[in-house]
mmCIF file of C-alpha atoms and ligand atoms in Angstrom:
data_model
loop_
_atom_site.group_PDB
_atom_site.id
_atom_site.type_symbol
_atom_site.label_atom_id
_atom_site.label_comp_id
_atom_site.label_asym_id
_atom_site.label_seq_id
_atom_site.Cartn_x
_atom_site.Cartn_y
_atom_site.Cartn_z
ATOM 1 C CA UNK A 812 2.878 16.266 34.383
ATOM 2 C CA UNK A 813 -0.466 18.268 34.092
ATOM 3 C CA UNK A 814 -0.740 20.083 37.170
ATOM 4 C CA UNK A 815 -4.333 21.000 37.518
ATOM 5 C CA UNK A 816 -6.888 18.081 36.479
ATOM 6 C CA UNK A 817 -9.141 18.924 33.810
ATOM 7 C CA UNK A 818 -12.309 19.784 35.594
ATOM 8 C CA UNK A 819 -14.463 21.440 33.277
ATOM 9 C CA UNK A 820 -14.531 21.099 29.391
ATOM 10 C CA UNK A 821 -12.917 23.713 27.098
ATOM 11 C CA UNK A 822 -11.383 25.207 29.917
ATOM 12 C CA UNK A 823 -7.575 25.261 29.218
ATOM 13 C CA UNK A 824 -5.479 23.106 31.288
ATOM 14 C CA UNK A 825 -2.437 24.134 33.315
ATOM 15 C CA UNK A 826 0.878 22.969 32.382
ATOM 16 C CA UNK A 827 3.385 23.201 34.081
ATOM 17 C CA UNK A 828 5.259 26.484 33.640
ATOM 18 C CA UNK A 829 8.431 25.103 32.132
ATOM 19 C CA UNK A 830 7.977 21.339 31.204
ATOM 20 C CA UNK A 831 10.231 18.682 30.546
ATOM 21 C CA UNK A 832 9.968 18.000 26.294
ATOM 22 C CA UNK A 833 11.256 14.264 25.576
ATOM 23 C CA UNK A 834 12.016 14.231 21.694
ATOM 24 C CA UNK A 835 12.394 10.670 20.175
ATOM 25 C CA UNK A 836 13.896 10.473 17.163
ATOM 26 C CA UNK A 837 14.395 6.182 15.509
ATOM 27 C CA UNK A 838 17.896 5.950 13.631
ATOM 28 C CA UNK A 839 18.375 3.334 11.579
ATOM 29 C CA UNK A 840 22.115 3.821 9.100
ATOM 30 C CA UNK A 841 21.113 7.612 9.223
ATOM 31 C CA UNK A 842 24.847 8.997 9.555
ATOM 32 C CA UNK A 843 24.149 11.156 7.279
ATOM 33 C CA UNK A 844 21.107 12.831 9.053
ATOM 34 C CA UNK A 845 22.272 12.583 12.702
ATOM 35 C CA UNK A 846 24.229 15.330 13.041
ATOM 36 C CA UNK A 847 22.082 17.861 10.638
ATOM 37 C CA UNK A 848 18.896 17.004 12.460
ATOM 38 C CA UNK A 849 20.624 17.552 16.055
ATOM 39 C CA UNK A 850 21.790 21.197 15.360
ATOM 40 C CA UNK A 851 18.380 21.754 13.404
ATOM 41 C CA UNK A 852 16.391 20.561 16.032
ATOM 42 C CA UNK A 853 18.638 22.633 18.746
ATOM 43 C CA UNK A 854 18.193 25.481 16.968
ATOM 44 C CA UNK A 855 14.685 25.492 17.317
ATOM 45 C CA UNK A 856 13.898 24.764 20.702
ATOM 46 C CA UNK A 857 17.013 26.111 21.980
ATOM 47 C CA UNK A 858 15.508 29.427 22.121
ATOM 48 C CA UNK A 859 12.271 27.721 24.129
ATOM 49 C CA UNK A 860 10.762 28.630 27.667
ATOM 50 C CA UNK A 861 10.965 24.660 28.628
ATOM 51 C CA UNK A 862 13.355 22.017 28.914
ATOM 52 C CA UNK A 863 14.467 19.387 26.964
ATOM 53 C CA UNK A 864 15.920 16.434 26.017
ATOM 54 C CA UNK A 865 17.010 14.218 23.049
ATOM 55 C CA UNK A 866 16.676 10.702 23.188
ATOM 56 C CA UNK A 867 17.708 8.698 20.011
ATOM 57 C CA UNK A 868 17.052 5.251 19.303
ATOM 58 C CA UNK A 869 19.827 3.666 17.534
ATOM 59 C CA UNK A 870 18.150 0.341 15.834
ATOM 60 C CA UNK A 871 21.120 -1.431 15.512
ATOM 61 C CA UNK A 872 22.320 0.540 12.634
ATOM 62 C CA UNK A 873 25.276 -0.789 10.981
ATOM 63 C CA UNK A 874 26.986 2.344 9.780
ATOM 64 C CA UNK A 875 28.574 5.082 11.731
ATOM 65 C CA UNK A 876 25.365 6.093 12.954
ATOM 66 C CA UNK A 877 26.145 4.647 16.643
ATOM 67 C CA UNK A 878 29.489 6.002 16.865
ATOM 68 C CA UNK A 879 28.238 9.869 15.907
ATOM 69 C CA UNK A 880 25.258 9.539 18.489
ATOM 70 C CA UNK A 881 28.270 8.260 21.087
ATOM 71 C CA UNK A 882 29.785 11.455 20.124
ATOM 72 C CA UNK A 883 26.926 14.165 20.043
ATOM 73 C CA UNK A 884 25.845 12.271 23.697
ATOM 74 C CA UNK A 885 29.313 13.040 25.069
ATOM 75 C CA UNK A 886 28.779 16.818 23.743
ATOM 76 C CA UNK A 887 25.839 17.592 24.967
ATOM 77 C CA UNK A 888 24.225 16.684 28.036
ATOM 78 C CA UNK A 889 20.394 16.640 26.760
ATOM 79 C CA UNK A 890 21.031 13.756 24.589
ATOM 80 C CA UNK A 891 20.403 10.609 25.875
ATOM 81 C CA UNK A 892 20.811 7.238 23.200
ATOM 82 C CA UNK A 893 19.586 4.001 23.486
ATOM 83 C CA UNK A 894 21.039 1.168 21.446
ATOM 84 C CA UNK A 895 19.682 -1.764 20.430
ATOM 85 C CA UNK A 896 21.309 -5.254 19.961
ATOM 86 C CA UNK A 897 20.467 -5.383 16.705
ATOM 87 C CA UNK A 898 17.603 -4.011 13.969
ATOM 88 C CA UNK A 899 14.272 -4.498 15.575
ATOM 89 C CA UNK A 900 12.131 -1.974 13.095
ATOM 90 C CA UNK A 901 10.652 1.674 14.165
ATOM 91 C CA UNK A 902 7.600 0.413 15.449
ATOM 92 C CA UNK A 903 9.904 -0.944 18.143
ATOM 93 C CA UNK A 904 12.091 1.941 18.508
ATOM 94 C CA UNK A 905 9.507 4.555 18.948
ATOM 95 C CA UNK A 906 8.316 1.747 21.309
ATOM 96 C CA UNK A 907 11.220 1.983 23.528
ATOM 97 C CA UNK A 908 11.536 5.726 23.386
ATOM 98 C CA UNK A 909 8.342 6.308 25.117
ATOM 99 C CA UNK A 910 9.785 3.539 27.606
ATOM 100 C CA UNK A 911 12.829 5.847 28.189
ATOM 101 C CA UNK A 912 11.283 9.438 27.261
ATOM 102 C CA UNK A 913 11.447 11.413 30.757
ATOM 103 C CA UNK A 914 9.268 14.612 29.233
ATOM 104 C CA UNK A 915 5.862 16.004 30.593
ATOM 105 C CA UNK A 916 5.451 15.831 27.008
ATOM 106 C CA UNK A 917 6.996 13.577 24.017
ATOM 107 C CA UNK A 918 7.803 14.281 20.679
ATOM 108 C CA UNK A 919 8.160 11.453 18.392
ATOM 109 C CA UNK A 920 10.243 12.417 14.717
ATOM 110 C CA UNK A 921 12.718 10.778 11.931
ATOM 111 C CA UNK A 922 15.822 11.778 11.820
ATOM 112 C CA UNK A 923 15.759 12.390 7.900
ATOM 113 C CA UNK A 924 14.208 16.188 8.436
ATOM 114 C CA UNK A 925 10.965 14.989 6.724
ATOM 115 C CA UNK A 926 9.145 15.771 9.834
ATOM 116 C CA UNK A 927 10.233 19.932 9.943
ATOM 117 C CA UNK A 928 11.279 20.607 13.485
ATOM 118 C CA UNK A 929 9.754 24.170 12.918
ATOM 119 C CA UNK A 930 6.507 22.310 14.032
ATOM 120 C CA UNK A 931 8.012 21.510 17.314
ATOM 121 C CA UNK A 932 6.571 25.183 18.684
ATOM 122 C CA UNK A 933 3.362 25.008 17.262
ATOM 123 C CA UNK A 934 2.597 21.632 18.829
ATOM 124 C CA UNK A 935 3.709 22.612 22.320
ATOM 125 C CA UNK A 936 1.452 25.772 22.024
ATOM 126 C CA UNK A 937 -1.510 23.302 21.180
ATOM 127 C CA UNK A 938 -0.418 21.043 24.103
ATOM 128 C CA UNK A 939 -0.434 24.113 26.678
ATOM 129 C CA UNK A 940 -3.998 24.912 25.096
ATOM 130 C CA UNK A 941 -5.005 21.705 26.834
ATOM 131 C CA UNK A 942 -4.322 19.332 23.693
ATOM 132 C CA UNK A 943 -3.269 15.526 24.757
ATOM 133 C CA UNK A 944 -2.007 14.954 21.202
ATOM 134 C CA UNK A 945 -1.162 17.164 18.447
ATOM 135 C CA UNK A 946 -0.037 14.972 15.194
ATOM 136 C CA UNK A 947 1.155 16.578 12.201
ATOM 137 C CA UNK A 948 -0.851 16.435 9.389
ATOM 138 C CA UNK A 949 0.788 16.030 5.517
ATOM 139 C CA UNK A 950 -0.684 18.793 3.393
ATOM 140 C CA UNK A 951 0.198 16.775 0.069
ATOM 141 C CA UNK A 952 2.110 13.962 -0.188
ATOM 142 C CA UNK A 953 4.310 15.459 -3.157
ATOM 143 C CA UNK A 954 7.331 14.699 -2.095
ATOM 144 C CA UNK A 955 6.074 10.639 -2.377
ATOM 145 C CA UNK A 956 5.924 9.103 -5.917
ATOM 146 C CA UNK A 957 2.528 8.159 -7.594
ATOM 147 C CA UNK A 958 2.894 4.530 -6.800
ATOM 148 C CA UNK A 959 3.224 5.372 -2.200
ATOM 149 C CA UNK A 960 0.463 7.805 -2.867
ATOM 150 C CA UNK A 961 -1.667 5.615 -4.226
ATOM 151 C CA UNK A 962 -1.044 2.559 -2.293
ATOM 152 C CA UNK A 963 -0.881 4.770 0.722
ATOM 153 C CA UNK A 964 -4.768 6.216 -0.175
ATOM 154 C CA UNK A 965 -5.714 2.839 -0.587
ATOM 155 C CA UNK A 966 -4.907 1.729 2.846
ATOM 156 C CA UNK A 967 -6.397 4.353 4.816
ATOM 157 C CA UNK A 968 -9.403 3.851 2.719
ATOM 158 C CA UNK A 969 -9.417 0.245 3.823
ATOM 159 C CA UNK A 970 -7.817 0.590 7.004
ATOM 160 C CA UNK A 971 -10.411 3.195 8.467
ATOM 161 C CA UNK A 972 -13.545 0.780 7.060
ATOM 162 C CA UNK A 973 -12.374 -2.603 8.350
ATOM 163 C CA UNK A 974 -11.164 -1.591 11.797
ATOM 164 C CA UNK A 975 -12.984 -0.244 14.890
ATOM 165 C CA UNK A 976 -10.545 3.145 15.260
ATOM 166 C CA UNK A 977 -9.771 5.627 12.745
ATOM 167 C CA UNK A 978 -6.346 6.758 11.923
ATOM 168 C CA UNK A 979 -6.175 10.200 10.347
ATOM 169 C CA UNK A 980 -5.222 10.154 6.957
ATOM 170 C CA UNK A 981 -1.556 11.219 5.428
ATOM 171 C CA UNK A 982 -0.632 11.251 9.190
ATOM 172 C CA UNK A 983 2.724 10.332 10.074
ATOM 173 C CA UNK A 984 4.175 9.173 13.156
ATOM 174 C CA UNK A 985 5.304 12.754 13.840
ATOM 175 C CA UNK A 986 3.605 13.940 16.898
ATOM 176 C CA UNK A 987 3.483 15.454 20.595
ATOM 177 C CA UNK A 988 1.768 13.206 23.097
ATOM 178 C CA UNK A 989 0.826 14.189 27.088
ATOM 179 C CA UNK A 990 2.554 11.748 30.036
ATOM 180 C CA UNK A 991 -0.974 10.417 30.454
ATOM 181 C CA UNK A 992 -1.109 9.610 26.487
ATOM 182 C CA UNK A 993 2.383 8.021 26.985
ATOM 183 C CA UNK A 994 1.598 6.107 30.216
ATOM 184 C CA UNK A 995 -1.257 4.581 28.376
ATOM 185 C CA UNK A 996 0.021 3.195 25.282
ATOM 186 C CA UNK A 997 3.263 1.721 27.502
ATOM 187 C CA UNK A 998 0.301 0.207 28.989
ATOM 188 C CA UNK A 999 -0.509 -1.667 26.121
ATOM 189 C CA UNK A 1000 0.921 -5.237 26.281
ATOM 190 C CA UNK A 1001 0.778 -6.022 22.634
ATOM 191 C CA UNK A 1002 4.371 -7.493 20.940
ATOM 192 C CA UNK A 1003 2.777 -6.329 17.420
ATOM 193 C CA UNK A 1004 3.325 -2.425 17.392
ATOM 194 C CA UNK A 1005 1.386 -0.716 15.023
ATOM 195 C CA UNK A 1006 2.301 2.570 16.442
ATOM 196 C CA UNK A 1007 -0.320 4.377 13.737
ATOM 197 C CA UNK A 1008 -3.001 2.007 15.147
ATOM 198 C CA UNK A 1009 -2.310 2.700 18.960
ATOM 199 C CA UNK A 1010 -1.555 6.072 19.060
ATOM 200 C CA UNK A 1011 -5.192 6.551 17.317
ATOM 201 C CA UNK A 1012 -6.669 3.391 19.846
ATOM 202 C CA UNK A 1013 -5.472 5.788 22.822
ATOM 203 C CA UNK A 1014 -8.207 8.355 21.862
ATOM 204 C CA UNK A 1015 -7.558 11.847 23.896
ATOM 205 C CA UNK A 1016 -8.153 15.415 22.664
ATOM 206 C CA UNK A 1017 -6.022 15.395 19.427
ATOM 207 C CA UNK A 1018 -5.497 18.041 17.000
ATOM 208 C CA UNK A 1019 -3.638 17.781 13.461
ATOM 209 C CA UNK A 1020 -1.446 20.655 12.501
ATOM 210 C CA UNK A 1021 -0.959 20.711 8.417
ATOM 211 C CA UNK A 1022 2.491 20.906 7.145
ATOM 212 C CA UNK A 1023 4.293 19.942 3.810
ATOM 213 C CA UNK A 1024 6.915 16.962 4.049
ATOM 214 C CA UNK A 1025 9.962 17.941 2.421
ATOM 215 C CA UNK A 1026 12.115 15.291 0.955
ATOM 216 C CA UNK A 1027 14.542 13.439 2.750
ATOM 217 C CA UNK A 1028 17.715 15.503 4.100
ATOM 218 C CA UNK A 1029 20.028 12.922 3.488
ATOM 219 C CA UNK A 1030 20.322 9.388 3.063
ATOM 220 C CA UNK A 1031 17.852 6.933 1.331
ATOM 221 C CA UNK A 1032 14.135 5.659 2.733
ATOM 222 C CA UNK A 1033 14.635 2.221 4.711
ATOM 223 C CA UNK A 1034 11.320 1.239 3.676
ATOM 224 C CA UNK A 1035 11.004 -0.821 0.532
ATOM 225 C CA UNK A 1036 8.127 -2.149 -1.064
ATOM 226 C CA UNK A 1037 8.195 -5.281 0.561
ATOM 227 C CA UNK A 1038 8.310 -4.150 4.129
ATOM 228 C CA UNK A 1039 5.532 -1.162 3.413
ATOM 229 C CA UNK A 1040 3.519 -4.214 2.663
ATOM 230 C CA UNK A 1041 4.088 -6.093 5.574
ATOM 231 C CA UNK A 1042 3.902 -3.179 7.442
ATOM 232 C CA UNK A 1043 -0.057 -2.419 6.166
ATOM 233 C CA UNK A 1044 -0.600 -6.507 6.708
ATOM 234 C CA UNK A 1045 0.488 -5.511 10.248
ATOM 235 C CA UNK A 1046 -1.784 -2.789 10.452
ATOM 236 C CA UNK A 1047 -5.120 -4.744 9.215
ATOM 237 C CA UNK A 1048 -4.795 -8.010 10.799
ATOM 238 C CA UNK A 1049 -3.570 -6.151 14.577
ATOM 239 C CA UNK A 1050 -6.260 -3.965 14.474
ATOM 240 C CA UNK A 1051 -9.224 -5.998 12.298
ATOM 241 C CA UNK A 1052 -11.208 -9.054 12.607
ATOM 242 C CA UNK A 1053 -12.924 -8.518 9.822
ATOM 243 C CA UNK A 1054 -10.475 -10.407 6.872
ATOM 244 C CA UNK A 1055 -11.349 -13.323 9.723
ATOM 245 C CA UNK A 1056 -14.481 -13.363 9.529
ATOM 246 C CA UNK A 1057 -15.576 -12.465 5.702
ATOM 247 C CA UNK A 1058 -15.348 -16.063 5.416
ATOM 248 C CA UNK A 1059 -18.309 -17.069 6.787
ATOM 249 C CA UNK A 1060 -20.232 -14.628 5.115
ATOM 250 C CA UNK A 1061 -18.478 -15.249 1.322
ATOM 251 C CA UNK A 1062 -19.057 -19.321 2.361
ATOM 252 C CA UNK A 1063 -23.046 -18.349 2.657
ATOM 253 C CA UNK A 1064 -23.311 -16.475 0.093
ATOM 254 C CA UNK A 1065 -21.429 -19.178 -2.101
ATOM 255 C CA UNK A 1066 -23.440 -21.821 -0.551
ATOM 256 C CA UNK A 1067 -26.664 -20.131 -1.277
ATOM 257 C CA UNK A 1068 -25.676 -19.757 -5.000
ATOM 258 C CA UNK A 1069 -24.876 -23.356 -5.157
ATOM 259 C CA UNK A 1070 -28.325 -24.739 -3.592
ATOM 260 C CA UNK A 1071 -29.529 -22.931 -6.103
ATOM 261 C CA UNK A 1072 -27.412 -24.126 -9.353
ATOM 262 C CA UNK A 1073 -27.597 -27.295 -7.745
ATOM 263 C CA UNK A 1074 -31.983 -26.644 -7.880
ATOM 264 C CA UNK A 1075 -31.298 -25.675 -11.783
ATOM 265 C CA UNK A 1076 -29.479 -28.836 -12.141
ATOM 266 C CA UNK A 1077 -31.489 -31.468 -10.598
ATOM 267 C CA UNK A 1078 -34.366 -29.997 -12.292
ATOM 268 C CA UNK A 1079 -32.817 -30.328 -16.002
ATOM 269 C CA UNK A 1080 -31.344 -33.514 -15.594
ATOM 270 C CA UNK A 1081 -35.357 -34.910 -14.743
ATOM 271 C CA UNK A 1082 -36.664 -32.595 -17.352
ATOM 272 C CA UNK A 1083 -34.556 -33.151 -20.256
ATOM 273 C CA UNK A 1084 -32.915 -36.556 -19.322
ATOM 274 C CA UNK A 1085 -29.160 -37.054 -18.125
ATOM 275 C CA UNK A 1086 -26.389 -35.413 -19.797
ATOM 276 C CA UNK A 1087 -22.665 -34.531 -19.562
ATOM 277 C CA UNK A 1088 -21.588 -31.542 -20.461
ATOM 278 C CA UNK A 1089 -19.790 -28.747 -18.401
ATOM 279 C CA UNK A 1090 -16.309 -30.022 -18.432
ATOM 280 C CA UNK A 1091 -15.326 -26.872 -18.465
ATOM 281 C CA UNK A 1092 -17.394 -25.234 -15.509
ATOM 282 C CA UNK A 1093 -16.549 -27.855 -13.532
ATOM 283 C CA UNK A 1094 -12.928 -27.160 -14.017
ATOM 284 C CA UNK A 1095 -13.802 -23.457 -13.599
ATOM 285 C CA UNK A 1096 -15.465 -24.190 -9.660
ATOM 286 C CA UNK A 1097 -13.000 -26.751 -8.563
ATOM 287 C CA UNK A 1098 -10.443 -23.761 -9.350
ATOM 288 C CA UNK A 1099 -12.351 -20.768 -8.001
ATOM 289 C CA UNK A 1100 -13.495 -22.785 -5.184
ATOM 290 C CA UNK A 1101 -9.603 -24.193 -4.759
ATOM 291 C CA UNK A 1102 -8.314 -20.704 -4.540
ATOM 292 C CA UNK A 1103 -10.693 -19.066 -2.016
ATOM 293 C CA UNK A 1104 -9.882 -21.402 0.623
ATOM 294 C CA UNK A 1105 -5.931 -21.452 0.141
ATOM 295 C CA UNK A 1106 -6.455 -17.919 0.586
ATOM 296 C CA UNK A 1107 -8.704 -18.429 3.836
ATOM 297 C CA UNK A 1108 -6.556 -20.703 5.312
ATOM 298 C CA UNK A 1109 -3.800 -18.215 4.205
ATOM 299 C CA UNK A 1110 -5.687 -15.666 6.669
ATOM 300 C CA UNK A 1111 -5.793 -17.810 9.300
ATOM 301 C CA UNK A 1112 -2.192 -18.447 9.168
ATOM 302 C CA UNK A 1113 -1.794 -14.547 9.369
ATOM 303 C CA UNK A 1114 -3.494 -14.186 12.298
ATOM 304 C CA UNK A 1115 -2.212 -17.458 14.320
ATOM 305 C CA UNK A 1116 1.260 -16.519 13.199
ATOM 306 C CA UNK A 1117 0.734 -13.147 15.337
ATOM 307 C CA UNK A 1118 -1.123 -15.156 18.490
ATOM 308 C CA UNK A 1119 1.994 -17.501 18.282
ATOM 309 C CA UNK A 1120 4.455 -14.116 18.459
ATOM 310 C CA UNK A 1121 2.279 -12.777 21.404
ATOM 311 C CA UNK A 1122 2.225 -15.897 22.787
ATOM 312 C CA UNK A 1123 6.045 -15.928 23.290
ATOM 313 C CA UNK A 1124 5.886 -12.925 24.839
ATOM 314 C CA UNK A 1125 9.474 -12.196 23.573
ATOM 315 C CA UNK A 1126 10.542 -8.425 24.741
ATOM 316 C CA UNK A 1127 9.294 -6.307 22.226
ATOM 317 C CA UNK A 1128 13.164 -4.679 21.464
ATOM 318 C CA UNK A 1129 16.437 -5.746 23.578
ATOM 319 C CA UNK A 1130 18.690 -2.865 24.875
ATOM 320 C CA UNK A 1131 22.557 -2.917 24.255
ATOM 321 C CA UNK A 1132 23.647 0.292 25.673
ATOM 322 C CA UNK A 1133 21.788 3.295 27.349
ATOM 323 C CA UNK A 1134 24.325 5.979 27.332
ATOM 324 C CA UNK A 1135 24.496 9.668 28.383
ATOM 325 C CA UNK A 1136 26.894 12.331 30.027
ATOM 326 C CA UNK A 1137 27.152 11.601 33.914
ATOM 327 C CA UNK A 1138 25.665 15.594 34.039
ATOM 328 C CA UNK A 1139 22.956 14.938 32.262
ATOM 329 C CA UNK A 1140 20.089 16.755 34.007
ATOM 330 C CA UNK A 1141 16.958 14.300 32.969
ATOM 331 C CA UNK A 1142 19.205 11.201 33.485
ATOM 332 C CA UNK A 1143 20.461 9.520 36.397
ATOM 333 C CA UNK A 1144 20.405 6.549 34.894
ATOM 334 C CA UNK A 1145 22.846 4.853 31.605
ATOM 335 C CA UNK A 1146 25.973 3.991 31.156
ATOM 336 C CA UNK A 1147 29.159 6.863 31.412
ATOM 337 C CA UNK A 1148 29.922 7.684 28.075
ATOM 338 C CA UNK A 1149 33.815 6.839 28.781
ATOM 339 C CA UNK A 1150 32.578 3.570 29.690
ATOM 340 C CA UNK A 1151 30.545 2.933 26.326
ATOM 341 C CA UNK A 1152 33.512 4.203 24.713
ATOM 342 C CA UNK A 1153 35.724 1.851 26.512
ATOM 343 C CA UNK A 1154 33.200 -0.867 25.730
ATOM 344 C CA UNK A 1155 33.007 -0.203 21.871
ATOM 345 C CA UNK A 1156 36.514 0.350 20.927
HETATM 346 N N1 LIG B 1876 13.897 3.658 11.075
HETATM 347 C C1 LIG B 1876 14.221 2.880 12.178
HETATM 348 N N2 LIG B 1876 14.308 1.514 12.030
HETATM 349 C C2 LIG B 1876 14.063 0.901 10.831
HETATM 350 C C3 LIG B 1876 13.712 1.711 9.720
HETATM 351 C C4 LIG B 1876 13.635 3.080 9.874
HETATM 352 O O1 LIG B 1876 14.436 3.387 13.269
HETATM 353 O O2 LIG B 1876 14.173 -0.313 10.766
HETATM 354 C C5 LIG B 1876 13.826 5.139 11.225
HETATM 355 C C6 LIG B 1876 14.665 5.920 10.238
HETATM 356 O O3 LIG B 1876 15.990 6.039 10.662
HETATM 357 C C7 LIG B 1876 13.946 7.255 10.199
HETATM 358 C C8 LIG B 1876 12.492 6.851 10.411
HETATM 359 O O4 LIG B 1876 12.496 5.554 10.995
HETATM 360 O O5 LIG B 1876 14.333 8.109 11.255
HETATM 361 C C9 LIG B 1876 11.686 6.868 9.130
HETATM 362 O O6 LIG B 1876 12.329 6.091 8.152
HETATM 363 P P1 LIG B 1876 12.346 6.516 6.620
HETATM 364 O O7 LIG B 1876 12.673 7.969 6.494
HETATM 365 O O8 LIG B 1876 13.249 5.562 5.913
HETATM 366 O O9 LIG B 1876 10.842 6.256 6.200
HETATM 367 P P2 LIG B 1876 9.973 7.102 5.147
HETATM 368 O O10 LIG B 1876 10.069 8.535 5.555
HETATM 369 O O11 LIG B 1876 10.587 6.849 3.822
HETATM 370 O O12 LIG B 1876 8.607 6.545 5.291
HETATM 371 MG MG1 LIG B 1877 11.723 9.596 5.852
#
């Protein structure tokens, strides 16, 4: 924890001289990766003039992903793994490793190598500058296809205009956060975890560090089309009114059109006499005018489908197992590995 309170601006803050670093890394069927990105990541920080610790999430993967973490836990006694019942997304898991991260500072990062634990340095130098956040910031996003690139432009573009904080574009979720950042967004009682959206809602003295993502180590992307979409529906309608309230205005504006066709109407009919034409714009309105408010009521249902969630107030993720070696230095807490062991064979 920050040992000296900032007092006066752009002076650099005191951390404490060899800090506690909580690294959470989400796993979801990553058997692959696990391993790799353990001895990477030791390899960098090994060498470091702090401490450390690992703590992987395991969201209820359903490969061997839970029985390697079992093993590299028993190895080493840094590594700390919390499982989940069953698949509960990353927004959750990065959720409950800032619930179990120990560190004056956290690291959150994917287990595919995407997120180059070279960085890992670089952003504790920025922290000890007096940084509260330092997020890594894509240089290009070549290692995406055309289509990600795209869509992913498109939602910052909207994301940042329609809601009240601004997420840095082609930023990840790969970044160091201070205790106090950490404290505040476990703070947060939301069920709906936009993690992009909160970590930027926090605020604090952030700094981007550029970096190019490589491709993934190992493994295939768990993110399909289908849940990137539902994932940027997430973001807009957690952290913006505005597709709520557009309807009001677009129902004015439409109304004020119509007084007026409805003027130009009235006015030909005493004119020129009665007529019946305009089948087809009549067809054309009841259509149009059909459409935009299936697609109102649609929003509604968006956002009363996430009241009714926080409503519940369901847990936002539900541990299985915490394990970790009895010697584990951060951890008193969590099940004995030979326990676990006992308990999953
Ligand atoms: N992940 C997770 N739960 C999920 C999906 C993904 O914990 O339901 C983890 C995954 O194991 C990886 C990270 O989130 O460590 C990022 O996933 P991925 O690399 O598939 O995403 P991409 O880099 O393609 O956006
Ligand atoms: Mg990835």
């Amino acid at each position: 924890m920050t040992t000296i309170p900032r007092e006066i601006e752009g002076v650099p803050i005191a951390r404490p001289a060899r800090p506690l670093i909580s690294i959470v890394a989400p796993c979801y069927n990553e058997a692959e990766s696990v391993t790799l990105f353990t001895e990477t990541v030791m390899g960098v920080i090994a060498e470091g003039d702090f401490d450390w610790e690992l703590v992987f999430i395991d969201d209820g993967s359903k490969d061997e992903t839970g029985a390697i973490l079992l093993a590299l836990a028993d190895k080493y006694p840094e590594i700390r793994v919390v499982a989940f019942s069953r698949n509960f997304g990353k927004e959750a898991a990065m959720t409950a490793g800032l619930d179990y991260a120990k560190g004056d500072a956290v690291i959150v990062m994917d287990v595919d190598l995407q997120d180059p634990p070279e960085l890992i340095n670089a952003f504790i130098a920025k922290w000890r500058e007096g940084f509260d956040v330092v997020y890594g910031s894509r240089e290009d996003r070549t290692s995406d296809d055309y289509a990600k690139r795209f869509t992913a432009e498109g939602f910052y573009r909207v994301f940042n205009k329609i809601s009240g904080v601004k997420i840095p574009e082609n930023t990840g979720d790969y970044r160091l956060m201070d205790r106090r950042v950490v404290e505040t967004i476990k703070s947060l009682p939301e069920r709906s975890r936009f993690m992009k959206g909160l970590f930027a809602w926090v605020g604090y003295r952030s700094v981007g560090i550029a970096y190019k993502r490589p491709e993934r180590a190992a493994g295939t992307t768990k993110f399909n089309f289908w849940r990137l979409w539902n994932f940027a529906l997430e973001g807009f309608v957690s952290f913006s009114t505005a597709p709520l309230r557009v309807w009001s205005y677009l129902g004015g504006v439409v109304a004020f059109f119509s007084f007026l066709y409805a003027t130009v109407i009235i006015l030909r009919t005493i004119v020129t006499g009665s007529d019946v034409p305009g089948y087809a714009s009549l067809l054309v309105f009841i259509l149009f005018f059909g459409s935009v408010q299936i697609i109102s009521v649609g929003v509604l249902g968006e956002y009363i489908s996430r009241l009714f969630v926080e409503v519940k107030r369901r847990p936002i993720y539900v541990v299985d197992d915490v394990f970790s070696r009895i010697d584990s230095p951060t951890v008193a807490a969590g099940t004995p590995i030979a326990a676990t062991k006992e308990r999953r064979l």
